[in-house]
Amino acid sequence: KKRVQAGWSGCRRVIAGVICDRRVSVRVKGKVYRTVVRPEMLYGLETVALSKRQEEVELEVAELKMLRCLLGVTTMDRIRNEFIRGTVHVGRFGDKVREVRLRWFGHVQRRNMGYISRRMLRMETPGRRKRRRPRRRFMDVVREDMQ
């Protein structure tokens, strides 16, 4: 939820000058989106074990709303999501999250064993996890991403 809010705040900062201006080309709008808005949504997601619903549904829905706003298209126009992504030259948000997560994991794996983040990845807590906790752990998500 915080990442979606951060993305919208970045989008709103840029909307007035660039995104809503019809004189600006879609290519420039897409570049601004990729350099300002998307990094704000991705910030910190490399270390979080998101559920499939959060990753693929909530974040991608928010991104597509922003892209539709950028293109001046509504859902009533019934334009496919792939066409919208292709017009702005943006891939699926879930794929980008996986790429960023694996990149961070690679950085941590290359560090020496004394590095705290590397030790935290291998740490096991004793006992059972509490009820109603997320079933997915970071290493579980990384293993899924690598397959």
Tab-separated table of C-alpha atoms in Angstrom:
chain	number	residue	atom	x	y	z
A	1	LYS	CA	0.000	0.000	0.000
A	2	LYS	CA	2.846	2.379	0.843
A	3	ARG	CA	4.544	1.681	-2.484
A	4	VAL	CA	1.339	2.474	-4.358
A	5	GLN	CA	0.993	5.723	-2.414
A	6	ALA	CA	4.620	6.607	-3.158
A	7	GLY	CA	4.048	5.951	-6.845
A	8	TRP	CA	0.965	8.163	-6.907
A	9	SER	CA	2.797	10.958	-5.069
A	10	GLY	CA	5.584	10.795	-7.647
A	11	CYS	CA	3.012	10.736	-10.414
A	12	ARG	CA	1.189	13.768	-8.996
A	13	ARG	CA	4.410	15.761	-8.743
A	14	VAL	CA	5.066	15.221	-12.423
A	15	ILE	CA	1.463	15.283	-13.659
A	16	ALA	CA	1.015	19.041	-13.797
A	17	GLY	CA	4.065	19.734	-15.924
A	18	VAL	CA	4.587	16.732	-18.131
A	19	ILE	CA	2.129	13.886	-17.971
A	20	CYS	CA	-1.133	15.754	-18.538
A	21	ASP	CA	0.283	18.123	-21.143
A	22	ARG	CA	-0.984	17.026	-24.555
A	23	ARG	CA	1.920	18.761	-26.302
A	24	VAL	CA	4.406	16.342	-24.703
A	25	SER	CA	4.938	13.151	-26.681
A	26	VAL	CA	4.093	9.726	-25.287
A	27	ARG	CA	7.761	8.773	-25.589
A	28	VAL	CA	8.831	11.572	-23.238
A	29	LYS	CA	5.959	10.820	-20.858
A	30	GLY	CA	7.023	7.176	-20.749
A	31	LYS	CA	10.615	8.122	-20.045
A	32	VAL	CA	9.528	10.425	-17.208
A	33	TYR	CA	7.335	7.651	-15.821
A	34	ARG	CA	10.197	5.131	-15.923
A	35	THR	CA	12.659	7.508	-14.250
A	36	VAL	CA	10.457	9.185	-11.607
A	37	VAL	CA	7.341	7.205	-10.769
A	38	ARG	CA	8.393	3.586	-11.155
A	39	PRO	CA	11.527	3.840	-8.981
A	40	GLU	CA	9.397	5.310	-6.195
A	41	MET	CA	7.086	2.321	-6.375
A	42	LEU	CA	10.007	-0.116	-6.483
A	43	TYR	CA	11.935	1.466	-3.613
A	44	GLY	CA	12.376	-1.058	-0.833
A	45	LEU	CA	10.542	-3.889	-2.580
A	46	GLU	CA	13.773	-5.795	-3.164
A	47	THR	CA	13.811	-6.863	0.495
A	48	VAL	CA	10.102	-7.599	1.005
A	49	ALA	CA	8.402	-10.970	0.563
A	50	LEU	CA	5.204	-9.897	-1.158
A	51	SER	CA	2.297	-12.233	-1.624
A	52	LYS	CA	1.270	-13.007	-5.182
A	53	ARG	CA	-1.884	-10.958	-4.721
A	54	GLN	CA	0.027	-7.890	-3.546
A	55	GLU	CA	2.661	-8.195	-6.221
A	56	GLU	CA	0.655	-9.086	-9.254
A	57	VAL	CA	-2.719	-7.571	-8.559
A	58	GLU	CA	-2.509	-4.479	-6.383
A	59	LEU	CA	0.759	-3.044	-7.692
A	60	GLU	CA	0.031	-3.789	-11.339
A	61	VAL	CA	-3.480	-2.342	-11.081
A	62	ALA	CA	-2.047	0.860	-9.629
A	63	GLU	CA	0.607	1.016	-12.341
A	64	LEU	CA	-1.933	0.533	-15.114
A	65	LYS	CA	-4.119	3.285	-13.671
A	66	MET	CA	-1.120	5.611	-13.827
A	67	LEU	CA	-0.299	4.554	-17.382
A	68	ARG	CA	-3.890	5.101	-18.490
A	69	CYS	CA	-3.790	8.559	-16.925
A	70	LEU	CA	-0.517	9.192	-18.739
A	71	LEU	CA	-2.030	8.216	-22.095
A	72	GLY	CA	-5.368	9.915	-21.487
A	73	VAL	CA	-7.206	6.606	-21.810
A	74	THR	CA	-10.024	5.330	-19.604
A	75	THR	CA	-11.142	1.789	-18.886
A	76	MET	CA	-14.264	2.516	-20.911
A	77	ASP	CA	-12.070	2.741	-24.028
A	78	ARG	CA	-11.392	-0.997	-23.575
A	79	ILE	CA	-7.748	-0.905	-24.588
A	80	ARG	CA	-5.737	-3.971	-23.594
A	81	ASN	CA	-3.106	-3.699	-20.881
A	82	GLU	CA	-0.405	-5.147	-23.146
A	83	PHE	CA	-1.056	-2.400	-25.695
A	84	ILE	CA	-0.803	0.281	-22.991
A	85	ARG	CA	2.468	-1.174	-21.683
A	86	GLY	CA	3.829	-1.477	-25.207
A	87	THR	CA	2.953	2.121	-26.037
A	88	VAL	CA	4.867	3.424	-23.020
A	89	HIS	CA	7.630	0.764	-23.368
A	90	VAL	CA	7.146	-0.592	-19.845
A	91	GLY	CA	7.202	-4.259	-18.856
A	92	ARG	CA	5.047	-5.971	-16.269
A	93	PHE	CA	5.544	-4.577	-12.777
A	94	GLY	CA	5.802	-8.032	-11.202
A	95	ASP	CA	8.668	-8.925	-13.546
A	96	LYS	CA	10.527	-5.765	-12.570
A	97	VAL	CA	10.016	-6.524	-8.861
A	98	ARG	CA	11.470	-10.006	-9.389
A	99	GLU	CA	14.437	-8.570	-11.289
A	100	VAL	CA	15.178	-6.024	-8.552
A	101	ARG	CA	14.797	-8.664	-5.814
A	102	LEU	CA	17.213	-11.059	-7.514
A	103	ARG	CA	19.694	-8.252	-8.157
A	104	TRP	CA	19.704	-7.355	-4.446
A	105	PHE	CA	20.029	-11.025	-3.486
A	106	GLY	CA	23.053	-11.319	-5.787
A	107	HIS	CA	24.694	-8.299	-4.160
A	108	VAL	CA	24.189	-9.801	-0.704
A	109	GLN	CA	25.471	-13.227	-1.786
A	110	ARG	CA	28.701	-11.697	-3.098
A	111	ARG	CA	29.450	-10.065	0.272
A	112	ASN	CA	31.610	-11.825	2.848
A	113	MET	CA	30.016	-14.031	5.511
A	114	GLY	CA	30.473	-11.366	8.204
A	115	TYR	CA	28.103	-8.975	6.453
A	116	ILE	CA	24.935	-8.627	8.502
A	117	SER	CA	22.487	-8.880	5.612
A	118	ARG	CA	24.089	-12.126	4.482
A	119	ARG	CA	23.839	-13.576	7.979
A	120	MET	CA	20.207	-12.471	8.226
A	121	LEU	CA	19.312	-14.351	5.043
A	122	ARG	CA	20.484	-17.648	6.543
A	123	MET	CA	19.110	-17.043	10.022
A	124	GLU	CA	16.466	-19.460	11.306
A	125	THR	CA	14.297	-18.536	14.270
A	126	PRO	CA	13.481	-21.324	16.716
A	127	GLY	CA	9.939	-22.552	17.190
A	128	ARG	CA	6.841	-22.227	15.077
A	129	ARG	CA	5.598	-19.062	13.471
A	130	LYS	CA	2.509	-17.432	14.885
A	131	ARG	CA	-0.878	-17.919	13.364
A	132	ARG	CA	-2.043	-15.512	10.673
A	133	ARG	CA	1.485	-14.619	9.592
A	134	PRO	CA	2.527	-14.536	5.946
A	135	ARG	CA	3.465	-17.991	4.817
A	136	ARG	CA	6.026	-16.674	2.337
A	137	ARG	CA	9.480	-15.788	3.580
A	138	PHE	CA	12.076	-13.844	1.633
A	139	MET	CA	14.145	-16.906	0.766
A	140	ASP	CA	11.003	-18.748	-0.356
A	141	VAL	CA	10.213	-15.887	-2.723
A	142	VAL	CA	13.802	-15.794	-4.045
A	143	ARG	CA	13.715	-19.545	-4.716
A	144	GLU	CA	10.466	-19.090	-6.662
A	145	ASP	CA	11.982	-16.212	-8.631
A	146	MET	CA	15.020	-18.292	-9.611
A	147	GLN	CA	12.918	-21.130	-11.025
